[in-house]
mmCIF file of C-alpha atoms in Angstrom:
data_model
loop_
_atom_site.group_PDB
_atom_site.id
_atom_site.type_symbol
_atom_site.label_atom_id
_atom_site.label_comp_id
_atom_site.label_asym_id
_atom_site.label_seq_id
_atom_site.Cartn_x
_atom_site.Cartn_y
_atom_site.Cartn_z
ATOM 1 C CA MET A 1 51.330 66.095 -61.469
ATOM 2 C CA LEU A 2 48.111 67.392 -62.746
ATOM 3 C CA ASN A 3 47.935 70.880 -63.234
ATOM 4 C CA VAL A 4 44.507 72.817 -62.581
ATOM 5 C CA GLY A 5 42.939 76.283 -62.598
ATOM 6 C CA ILE A 6 40.113 77.722 -60.902
ATOM 7 C CA ILE A 7 37.630 80.552 -62.632
ATOM 8 C CA GLY A 8 35.827 82.334 -60.119
ATOM 9 C CA VAL A 9 37.847 81.564 -56.991
ATOM 10 C CA THR A 10 36.448 84.117 -54.565
ATOM 11 C CA GLY A 11 32.957 82.763 -54.061
ATOM 12 C CA TYR A 12 32.197 80.362 -51.431
ATOM 13 C CA THR A 13 32.306 77.100 -53.792
ATOM 14 C CA GLY A 14 35.325 78.438 -55.358
ATOM 15 C CA ILE A 15 37.373 79.038 -52.367
ATOM 16 C CA GLU A 16 36.279 75.907 -50.646
ATOM 17 C CA LEU A 17 37.544 74.127 -53.958
ATOM 18 C CA LEU A 18 41.080 75.797 -53.314
ATOM 19 C CA ARG A 19 41.064 74.774 -49.646
ATOM 20 C CA LEU A 20 40.024 71.257 -50.420
ATOM 21 C CA LEU A 21 42.550 70.990 -53.178
ATOM 22 C CA GLN A 22 45.509 71.953 -50.961
ATOM 23 C CA SER A 23 45.345 68.434 -49.368
ATOM 24 C CA HIS A 24 45.324 66.537 -52.781
ATOM 25 C CA THR A 25 48.868 65.229 -53.465
ATOM 26 C CA HIS A 26 48.285 64.556 -57.410
ATOM 27 C CA ILE A 27 47.466 67.679 -58.318
ATOM 28 C CA LYS A 28 48.993 71.418 -58.493
ATOM 29 C CA VAL A 29 46.564 74.415 -58.509
ATOM 30 C CA LYS A 30 48.634 77.012 -60.902
ATOM 31 C CA SER A 31 46.387 79.683 -61.681
ATOM 32 C CA VAL A 32 42.924 81.012 -59.918
ATOM 33 C CA PHE A 33 41.046 83.945 -61.496
ATOM 34 C CA THR A 34 38.382 86.462 -59.739
ATOM 35 C CA ALA A 35 36.794 89.418 -61.083
ATOM 36 C CA SER A 36 36.458 91.140 -57.804
ATOM 37 C CA TYR A 37 39.945 90.596 -56.325
ATOM 38 C CA ALA A 38 42.592 90.561 -59.288
ATOM 39 C CA GLY A 39 45.804 91.441 -58.126
ATOM 40 C CA GLN A 40 45.177 90.605 -54.576
ATOM 41 C CA ALA A 41 46.797 87.557 -52.476
ATOM 42 C CA ILE A 42 43.856 84.832 -51.659
ATOM 43 C CA ALA A 43 45.141 84.925 -48.364
ATOM 44 C CA GLU A 44 44.555 88.372 -47.734
ATOM 45 C CA VAL A 45 40.687 87.748 -49.154
ATOM 46 C CA TYR A 46 40.432 84.605 -46.938
ATOM 47 C CA PRO A 47 42.658 84.900 -44.122
ATOM 48 C CA HIS A 48 42.071 81.139 -43.126
ATOM 49 C CA LEU A 49 44.231 80.222 -45.903
ATOM 50 C CA GLN A 50 47.261 81.816 -44.628
ATOM 51 C CA HIS A 51 50.250 79.685 -44.939
ATOM 52 C CA GLN A 52 48.491 77.503 -47.188
ATOM 53 C CA THR A 53 48.482 79.351 -50.224
ATOM 54 C CA SER A 54 50.407 82.037 -51.775
ATOM 55 C CA LEU A 55 48.361 82.037 -54.981
ATOM 56 C CA GLN A 56 47.427 85.903 -56.106
ATOM 57 C CA GLY A 57 44.073 86.114 -57.833
ATOM 58 C CA GLU A 58 44.393 87.067 -61.483
ATOM 59 C CA LYS A 59 41.944 88.594 -64.190
ATOM 60 C CA LEU A 60 40.693 86.071 -66.567
ATOM 61 C CA ASN A 61 43.401 84.906 -69.045
ATOM 62 C CA LEU A 62 42.502 82.162 -71.397
ATOM 63 C CA ASP A 63 45.792 82.113 -72.990
ATOM 64 C CA GLU A 64 47.510 81.659 -69.543
ATOM 65 C CA ILE A 65 44.968 78.800 -68.868
ATOM 66 C CA THR A 66 45.397 76.944 -71.932
ATOM 67 C CA GLN A 67 49.511 77.158 -71.303
ATOM 68 C CA ASN A 68 49.427 76.221 -67.496
ATOM 69 C CA CYS A 69 46.410 73.933 -66.895
ATOM 70 C CA ASP A 70 45.154 70.561 -67.753
ATOM 71 C CA LEU A 71 41.825 70.900 -65.954
ATOM 72 C CA VAL A 72 39.776 73.824 -65.148
ATOM 73 C CA PHE A 73 37.048 74.297 -62.214
ATOM 74 C CA MET A 74 34.575 76.638 -63.336
ATOM 75 C CA ALA A 75 32.794 78.201 -60.101
ATOM 76 C CA LEU A 76 30.726 81.098 -61.677
ATOM 77 C CA PRO A 77 27.108 82.177 -61.911
ATOM 78 C CA HIS A 78 24.847 80.852 -64.399
ATOM 79 C CA GLY A 79 25.323 81.904 -68.232
ATOM 80 C CA HIS A 80 29.233 82.955 -67.476
ATOM 81 C CA ALA A 81 30.450 79.457 -68.253
ATOM 82 C CA ILE A 82 28.801 79.273 -71.842
ATOM 83 C CA GLU A 83 31.282 81.304 -73.990
ATOM 84 C CA LEU A 84 34.431 80.214 -71.910
ATOM 85 C CA ILE A 85 34.208 76.619 -72.277
ATOM 86 C CA PRO A 86 34.443 76.032 -76.347
ATOM 87 C CA PRO A 87 37.933 77.743 -76.759
ATOM 88 C CA LEU A 88 39.075 75.806 -73.712
ATOM 89 C CA LEU A 89 37.753 72.249 -74.973
ATOM 90 C CA ALA A 90 39.270 73.112 -78.499
ATOM 91 C CA ALA A 91 42.736 73.640 -76.763
ATOM 92 C CA GLY A 92 42.398 70.181 -75.463
ATOM 93 C CA LYS A 93 41.552 71.142 -71.721
ATOM 94 C CA LYS A 94 39.310 69.023 -69.599
ATOM 95 C CA ILE A 95 36.426 71.223 -67.820
ATOM 96 C CA ILE A 96 34.527 70.612 -64.509
ATOM 97 C CA ASP A 97 31.488 73.290 -64.521
ATOM 98 C CA LEU A 98 30.503 73.887 -60.883
ATOM 99 C CA GLY A 99 27.197 76.338 -62.229
ATOM 100 C CA ALA A 100 24.143 75.328 -63.817
ATOM 101 C CA ASP A 101 24.924 75.901 -67.557
ATOM 102 C CA PHE A 102 25.099 72.331 -68.648
ATOM 103 C CA ARG A 103 23.091 70.530 -66.276
ATOM 104 C CA LEU A 104 19.757 70.859 -68.013
ATOM 105 C CA LYS A 105 19.939 68.961 -71.250
ATOM 106 C CA ASN A 106 16.863 70.589 -73.034
ATOM 107 C CA GLN A 107 17.725 74.055 -74.390
ATOM 108 C CA SER A 108 14.000 75.330 -73.857
ATOM 109 C CA ASP A 109 14.132 74.326 -70.337
ATOM 110 C CA TYR A 110 17.380 76.155 -69.224
ATOM 111 C CA GLN A 111 16.091 79.280 -71.135
ATOM 112 C CA HIS A 112 12.754 78.986 -68.963
ATOM 113 C CA TRP A 113 14.357 78.486 -65.881
ATOM 114 C CA TYR A 114 17.424 80.534 -66.098
ATOM 115 C CA GLN A 115 16.237 83.294 -68.377
ATOM 116 C CA HIS A 116 19.536 83.072 -70.295
ATOM 117 C CA PRO A 117 20.306 81.759 -73.850
ATOM 118 C CA ALA A 118 21.182 78.002 -73.518
ATOM 119 C CA ALA A 119 24.579 76.514 -74.484
ATOM 120 C CA PRO A 120 25.048 74.893 -78.039
ATOM 121 C CA GLU A 121 23.007 71.494 -78.380
ATOM 122 C CA THR A 122 26.347 69.819 -79.110
ATOM 123 C CA LEU A 123 27.933 71.157 -75.642
ATOM 124 C CA LEU A 124 25.057 70.068 -73.661
ATOM 125 C CA GLN A 125 24.765 66.554 -75.298
ATOM 126 C CA GLN A 126 28.786 66.450 -74.803
ATOM 127 C CA ALA A 127 28.306 67.229 -70.748
ATOM 128 C CA VAL A 128 28.313 64.466 -68.352
ATOM 129 C CA TYR A 129 26.194 64.901 -65.197
ATOM 130 C CA GLY A 130 28.736 64.268 -62.485
ATOM 131 C CA LEU A 131 26.650 62.487 -59.881
ATOM 132 C CA PRO A 132 28.897 59.326 -59.566
ATOM 133 C CA GLU A 133 26.733 57.199 -57.460
ATOM 134 C CA LYS A 134 23.815 57.503 -60.017
ATOM 135 C CA GLY A 135 25.886 55.193 -62.067
ATOM 136 C CA GLU A 136 27.762 57.638 -64.147
ATOM 137 C CA LYS A 137 31.273 56.630 -63.135
ATOM 138 C CA GLU A 138 32.346 55.240 -66.545
ATOM 139 C CA ASN A 139 30.857 58.193 -68.270
ATOM 140 C CA ILE A 140 32.671 60.519 -66.017
ATOM 141 C CA LYS A 141 36.128 58.619 -66.559
ATOM 142 C CA ASN A 142 35.808 59.201 -70.476
ATOM 143 C CA ALA A 143 34.156 62.769 -70.297
ATOM 144 C CA ASN A 144 35.984 66.276 -71.186
ATOM 145 C CA LEU A 145 33.182 68.462 -69.778
ATOM 146 C CA ILE A 146 31.283 67.646 -66.462
ATOM 147 C CA ALA A 147 28.200 69.250 -65.256
ATOM 148 C CA ASN A 148 28.492 69.303 -61.389
ATOM 149 C CA PRO A 149 25.251 68.661 -59.691
ATOM 150 C CA GLY A 150 23.476 71.367 -57.714
ATOM 151 C CA CYS A 151 23.222 70.718 -53.945
ATOM 152 C CA TYR A 152 19.674 70.104 -53.462
ATOM 153 C CA PRO A 153 19.649 67.682 -56.586
ATOM 154 C CA THR A 154 22.351 65.689 -55.016
ATOM 155 C CA ALA A 155 20.772 64.894 -51.702
ATOM 156 C CA SER A 156 17.461 64.576 -53.510
ATOM 157 C CA ILE A 157 18.477 62.126 -55.865
ATOM 158 C CA LEU A 158 20.698 60.018 -53.738
ATOM 159 C CA ALA A 159 17.670 59.862 -51.290
ATOM 160 C CA THR A 160 15.246 58.232 -54.153
ATOM 161 C CA LEU A 161 17.415 56.458 -56.633
ATOM 162 C CA PRO A 162 17.402 52.809 -54.821
ATOM 163 C CA ALA A 163 13.529 53.232 -54.194
ATOM 164 C CA LEU A 164 12.804 54.379 -57.582
ATOM 165 C CA LYS A 165 15.257 51.720 -59.344
ATOM 166 C CA ALA A 166 13.440 48.876 -57.312
ATOM 167 C CA ASP A 167 10.413 50.002 -58.301
ATOM 168 C CA LEU A 168 9.184 50.296 -54.736
ATOM 169 C CA ILE A 169 7.594 53.985 -55.089
ATOM 170 C CA ASP A 170 5.033 55.590 -57.091
ATOM 171 C CA PRO A 171 6.869 57.862 -59.308
ATOM 172 C CA ASP A 172 3.838 60.381 -59.653
ATOM 173 C CA ASP A 173 4.011 60.959 -55.837
ATOM 174 C CA LEU A 174 7.434 62.699 -54.654
ATOM 175 C CA VAL A 175 7.573 65.265 -52.371
ATOM 176 C CA PHE A 176 10.805 66.798 -51.357
ATOM 177 C CA ASP A 177 10.870 69.350 -48.139
ATOM 178 C CA ALA A 178 14.431 70.775 -48.226
ATOM 179 C CA LYS A 179 16.501 73.035 -45.741
ATOM 180 C CA SER A 180 19.743 74.892 -46.534
ATOM 181 C CA GLY A 181 22.608 76.928 -44.669
ATOM 182 C CA LEU A 182 22.991 80.366 -45.918
ATOM 183 C CA SER A 183 26.383 79.863 -47.949
ATOM 184 C CA GLY A 184 23.871 78.099 -50.540
ATOM 185 C CA ALA A 185 22.742 81.646 -51.281
ATOM 186 C CA GLY A 186 26.605 82.725 -52.110
ATOM 187 C CA ARG A 187 28.650 85.551 -51.103
ATOM 188 C CA THR A 188 26.738 88.284 -53.000
ATOM 189 C CA LEU A 189 24.778 90.519 -50.380
ATOM 190 C CA SER A 190 21.050 90.306 -50.015
ATOM 191 C CA LEU A 191 18.440 91.160 -47.865
ATOM 192 C CA ASN A 192 17.099 87.590 -47.340
ATOM 193 C CA THR A 193 20.672 86.673 -45.978
ATOM 194 C CA HIS A 194 21.209 89.840 -43.938
ATOM 195 C CA TYR A 195 21.776 88.914 -40.118
ATOM 196 C CA CYS A 196 18.933 90.463 -38.978
ATOM 197 C CA GLU A 197 16.711 89.161 -41.312
ATOM 198 C CA ALA A 198 18.170 85.285 -41.198
ATOM 199 C CA SER A 199 18.863 84.900 -37.856
ATOM 200 C CA GLU A 200 16.338 83.028 -35.811
ATOM 201 C CA ASN A 201 14.293 82.496 -38.571
ATOM 202 C CA VAL A 202 13.474 79.926 -40.811
ATOM 203 C CA TYR A 203 11.350 80.202 -44.219
ATOM 204 C CA PRO A 204 10.695 78.792 -47.400
ATOM 205 C CA TYR A 205 11.660 80.443 -50.745
ATOM 206 C CA GLN A 206 10.955 79.916 -54.451
ATOM 207 C CA ILE A 207 7.945 77.405 -53.489
ATOM 208 C CA ALA A 208 5.272 75.941 -55.702
ATOM 209 C CA GLY A 209 7.573 74.632 -58.308
ATOM 210 C CA ALA A 210 9.584 77.870 -58.496
ATOM 211 C CA HIS A 211 13.099 76.822 -57.908
ATOM 212 C CA ARG A 212 15.722 76.390 -60.430
ATOM 213 C CA HIS A 213 16.850 72.794 -59.220
ATOM 214 C CA THR A 214 13.381 71.277 -59.520
ATOM 215 C CA PRO A 215 13.885 70.612 -63.398
ATOM 216 C CA GLU A 216 17.232 69.249 -62.666
ATOM 217 C CA ILE A 217 15.931 66.732 -60.094
ATOM 218 C CA GLU A 218 13.014 65.858 -62.267
ATOM 219 C CA GLN A 219 15.228 65.261 -65.444
ATOM 220 C CA GLU A 220 17.472 63.044 -63.764
ATOM 221 C CA LEU A 221 14.715 61.059 -61.573
ATOM 222 C CA SER A 222 13.114 60.573 -65.187
ATOM 223 C CA LEU A 223 16.185 59.139 -66.456
ATOM 224 C CA ILE A 224 16.138 56.588 -63.618
ATOM 225 C CA ALA A 225 12.488 55.529 -63.681
ATOM 226 C CA ASN A 226 12.350 55.834 -67.365
ATOM 227 C CA LYS A 227 9.305 57.983 -67.606
ATOM 228 C CA LYS A 228 8.380 61.615 -67.106
ATOM 229 C CA ILE A 229 8.346 62.516 -63.532
ATOM 230 C CA ILE A 230 7.146 65.951 -61.961
ATOM 231 C CA ILE A 231 8.028 66.467 -58.277
ATOM 232 C CA GLN A 232 6.812 68.788 -55.434
ATOM 233 C CA PHE A 233 9.905 70.544 -54.013
ATOM 234 C CA THR A 234 10.109 73.416 -51.142
ATOM 235 C CA PRO A 235 13.310 74.736 -50.115
ATOM 236 C CA HIS A 236 13.863 76.644 -46.899
ATOM 237 C CA LEU A 237 16.652 78.915 -45.707
ATOM 238 C CA VAL A 238 17.926 78.042 -42.262
ATOM 239 C CA PRO A 239 20.334 80.189 -40.237
ATOM 240 C CA MET A 240 23.386 78.178 -40.447
ATOM 241 C CA THR A 241 26.696 78.606 -42.309
ATOM 242 C CA ARG A 242 26.661 75.239 -44.022
ATOM 243 C CA GLY A 243 24.771 71.834 -44.160
ATOM 244 C CA LEU A 244 21.697 70.848 -46.230
ATOM 245 C CA LEU A 245 18.998 68.280 -45.473
ATOM 246 C CA VAL A 246 16.291 66.838 -47.517
ATOM 247 C CA THR A 247 13.294 64.805 -46.144
ATOM 248 C CA SER A 248 11.871 62.873 -49.076
ATOM 249 C CA TYR A 249 8.302 61.663 -48.748
ATOM 250 C CA LEU A 250 7.852 58.489 -51.201
ATOM 251 C CA LYS A 251 4.531 56.745 -51.646
ATOM 252 C CA LEU A 252 5.039 53.093 -51.434
ATOM 253 C CA LYS A 253 3.238 50.619 -53.990
ATOM 254 C CA LYS A 254 3.049 48.563 -51.476
ATOM 255 C CA LEU A 255 4.063 48.364 -47.571
ATOM 256 C CA ILE A 256 7.213 46.527 -46.893
ATOM 257 C CA SER A 257 9.735 46.471 -43.919
ATOM 258 C CA LYS A 258 12.364 48.828 -43.104
ATOM 259 C CA GLU A 259 14.627 45.872 -43.383
ATOM 260 C CA GLU A 260 13.979 45.044 -46.619
ATOM 261 C CA ILE A 261 14.298 48.460 -47.827
ATOM 262 C CA TYR A 262 17.480 49.040 -46.071
ATOM 263 C CA LYS A 263 18.798 45.945 -47.773
ATOM 264 C CA ILE A 264 17.760 47.249 -51.426
ATOM 265 C CA TYR A 265 19.678 50.801 -50.706
ATOM 266 C CA LYS A 266 22.575 48.892 -49.091
ATOM 267 C CA GLU A 267 22.912 46.541 -52.259
ATOM 268 C CA ILE A 268 22.915 49.695 -54.520
ATOM 269 C CA TYR A 269 25.201 51.793 -52.383
ATOM 270 C CA HIS A 270 27.718 49.482 -50.496
ATOM 271 C CA LYS A 271 30.692 50.333 -52.707
ATOM 272 C CA GLU A 272 30.102 53.977 -52.523
ATOM 273 C CA PRO A 273 32.895 55.470 -50.474
ATOM 274 C CA PHE A 274 30.597 58.653 -49.598
ATOM 275 C CA ILE A 275 27.282 56.991 -49.160
ATOM 276 C CA ARG A 276 26.580 56.308 -45.313
ATOM 277 C CA LEU A 277 23.520 54.572 -44.594
ATOM 278 C CA CYS A 278 22.303 55.258 -41.283
ATOM 279 C CA ASP A 279 20.597 53.245 -38.554
ATOM 280 C CA HIS A 280 19.323 56.592 -36.993
ATOM 281 C CA ILE A 281 18.171 59.643 -38.543
ATOM 282 C CA PRO A 282 21.154 61.841 -39.754
ATOM 283 C CA GLN A 283 21.735 65.197 -39.026
ATOM 284 C CA VAL A 284 23.608 67.877 -40.865
ATOM 285 C CA LYS A 285 26.134 68.221 -38.047
ATOM 286 C CA HIS A 286 27.382 64.604 -38.887
ATOM 287 C CA VAL A 287 28.699 65.482 -42.312
ATOM 288 C CA LYS A 288 29.595 69.158 -41.762
ATOM 289 C CA GLY A 289 32.919 69.668 -43.489
ATOM 290 C CA SER A 290 33.135 66.211 -45.170
ATOM 291 C CA ASN A 291 32.123 64.629 -48.773
ATOM 292 C CA PHE A 292 29.810 62.277 -47.275
ATOM 293 C CA CYS A 293 26.029 62.071 -47.788
ATOM 294 C CA ASP A 294 24.349 60.157 -45.031
ATOM 295 C CA ILE A 295 20.960 58.667 -45.455
ATOM 296 C CA GLY A 296 18.374 57.386 -43.013
ATOM 297 C CA ILE A 297 14.873 55.642 -43.840
ATOM 298 C CA GLN A 298 11.668 55.296 -41.839
ATOM 299 C CA ILE A 299 8.496 53.600 -42.921
ATOM 300 C CA ASP A 300 5.083 55.382 -41.911
ATOM 301 C CA ALA A 301 2.935 52.376 -42.055
ATOM 302 C CA ARG A 302 -0.302 54.554 -41.800
ATOM 303 C CA THR A 303 0.386 56.696 -44.799
ATOM 304 C CA GLN A 304 2.112 53.902 -46.588
ATOM 305 C CA ARG A 305 5.206 56.241 -47.351
ATOM 306 C CA LEU A 306 8.744 55.752 -47.295
ATOM 307 C CA ILE A 307 10.501 58.700 -45.490
ATOM 308 C CA VAL A 308 13.992 59.279 -46.454
ATOM 309 C CA VAL A 309 16.212 61.728 -44.867
ATOM 310 C CA SER A 310 19.576 63.042 -46.726
ATOM 311 C CA VAL A 311 22.097 65.220 -45.386
ATOM 312 C CA ILE A 312 25.164 66.683 -47.172
ATOM 313 C CA ASP A 313 27.752 69.680 -46.687
ATOM 314 C CA ASN A 314 26.444 71.997 -49.381
ATOM 315 C CA LEU A 315 29.853 73.560 -50.082
ATOM 316 C CA ILE A 316 31.522 69.921 -50.294
ATOM 317 C CA LYS A 317 29.345 67.017 -51.601
ATOM 318 C CA GLY A 318 26.950 69.614 -52.817
ATOM 319 C CA ALA A 319 29.529 71.165 -54.894
ATOM 320 C CA ALA A 320 33.471 71.350 -54.429
ATOM 321 C CA GLY A 321 34.002 67.994 -52.810
ATOM 322 C CA GLN A 322 31.999 66.254 -55.662
ATOM 323 C CA ALA A 323 33.669 68.561 -58.142
ATOM 324 C CA ILE A 324 37.028 67.012 -56.683
ATOM 325 C CA GLN A 325 35.386 63.451 -56.593
ATOM 326 C CA ASN A 326 34.794 63.894 -60.416
ATOM 327 C CA MET A 327 38.247 64.920 -61.210
ATOM 328 C CA ASN A 328 39.662 61.758 -59.324
ATOM 329 C CA LEU A 329 37.295 59.709 -61.598
ATOM 330 C CA MET A 330 38.303 61.630 -64.806
ATOM 331 C CA TYR A 331 42.141 61.005 -64.114
ATOM 332 C CA GLN A 332 41.791 57.308 -62.578
ATOM 333 C CA PHE A 333 42.940 58.861 -59.230
ATOM 334 C CA PRO A 334 41.393 57.037 -56.184
ATOM 335 C CA GLU A 335 38.070 58.240 -55.664
ATOM 336 C CA ASN A 336 38.560 59.862 -52.218
ATOM 337 C CA PHE A 337 41.820 61.395 -52.702
ATOM 338 C CA GLY A 338 42.096 64.891 -51.612
ATOM 339 C CA LEU A 339 38.672 64.434 -49.690
ATOM 340 C CA ASN A 340 39.504 61.628 -46.813
ATOM 341 C CA SER A 341 41.542 64.006 -44.903
ATOM 342 C CA ASN A 342 38.880 66.270 -44.386
ATOM 343 C CA MET A 343 36.995 64.604 -41.795
ATOM 344 C CA VAL A 344 33.593 65.709 -40.269
ATOM 345 C CA MET A 345 33.735 68.805 -38.179
ATOM 346 C CA TYR A 346 31.987 68.159 -35.023
ATOM 347 C CA PRO A 347 30.461 69.828 -32.889
#
């Protein structure tokens, strides 16, 4: 039995992680830590977990973690994991960081985008970017530190990877139009996610290359293409709780059929348990509550563009579910353990 701990359990990502782990037969959640609700039963803070967990939130205690846990999930805002991780690694613990502190490999990039000192170079190079379908599974299996990808990068990279690998598209003309539910903004109160502001409203934010997920997408696509890539990325908030949709506009080098492109995507993804290639245009309701990424493709012959629509549940494949998928690979459990029982919730 694998003993795990969660630091930052009472944010939306942390509590979703705890919920999903309840159905994993190979792990036991030993300790959960929260700055906001220390001393309170988790089921009191989140009543939907009544009769599912008796855990109590605790103040952070690294000694307790080193004594009781083999693996630690960190679900903290950026900047908070950097100081916690070195002593845990030194104690022989494995770590999956669901925050942003280890996603960007370049220290100056992190400092520019997050306005916070970056992690030490040695740790950045040690961290493995945890997107299994990108071809990282062997690296994930051997890793001690996983940088769990962001939600927008997950959907954007998975939509683009096969076309980029097959050299079908112009890497200098990549446009991503993204929409996310409000849970992606976190649990902290803000004006933009206030009901009266968000209800019956859709609006872009952090546009013109200002969103922090932009360099993450560029970094990973650049590694795939083996050249520097600059993208156009525009995120929007939409009035739903969870779900994320990315429409990717990719300029084809030459016009080919939808059937040929579908075959290329299938060749790359046919062994991936959480990628579903669709013969229709997917919707966020098709993946809600699951770890699936649904992908649909269309060709616009007039503009010679490949249009790829990818959808995920931002809290699962975009965060907690992907973290569990990475854990399964690290410990050589079946990749879908703890995730297949969470079927799509519809409608």
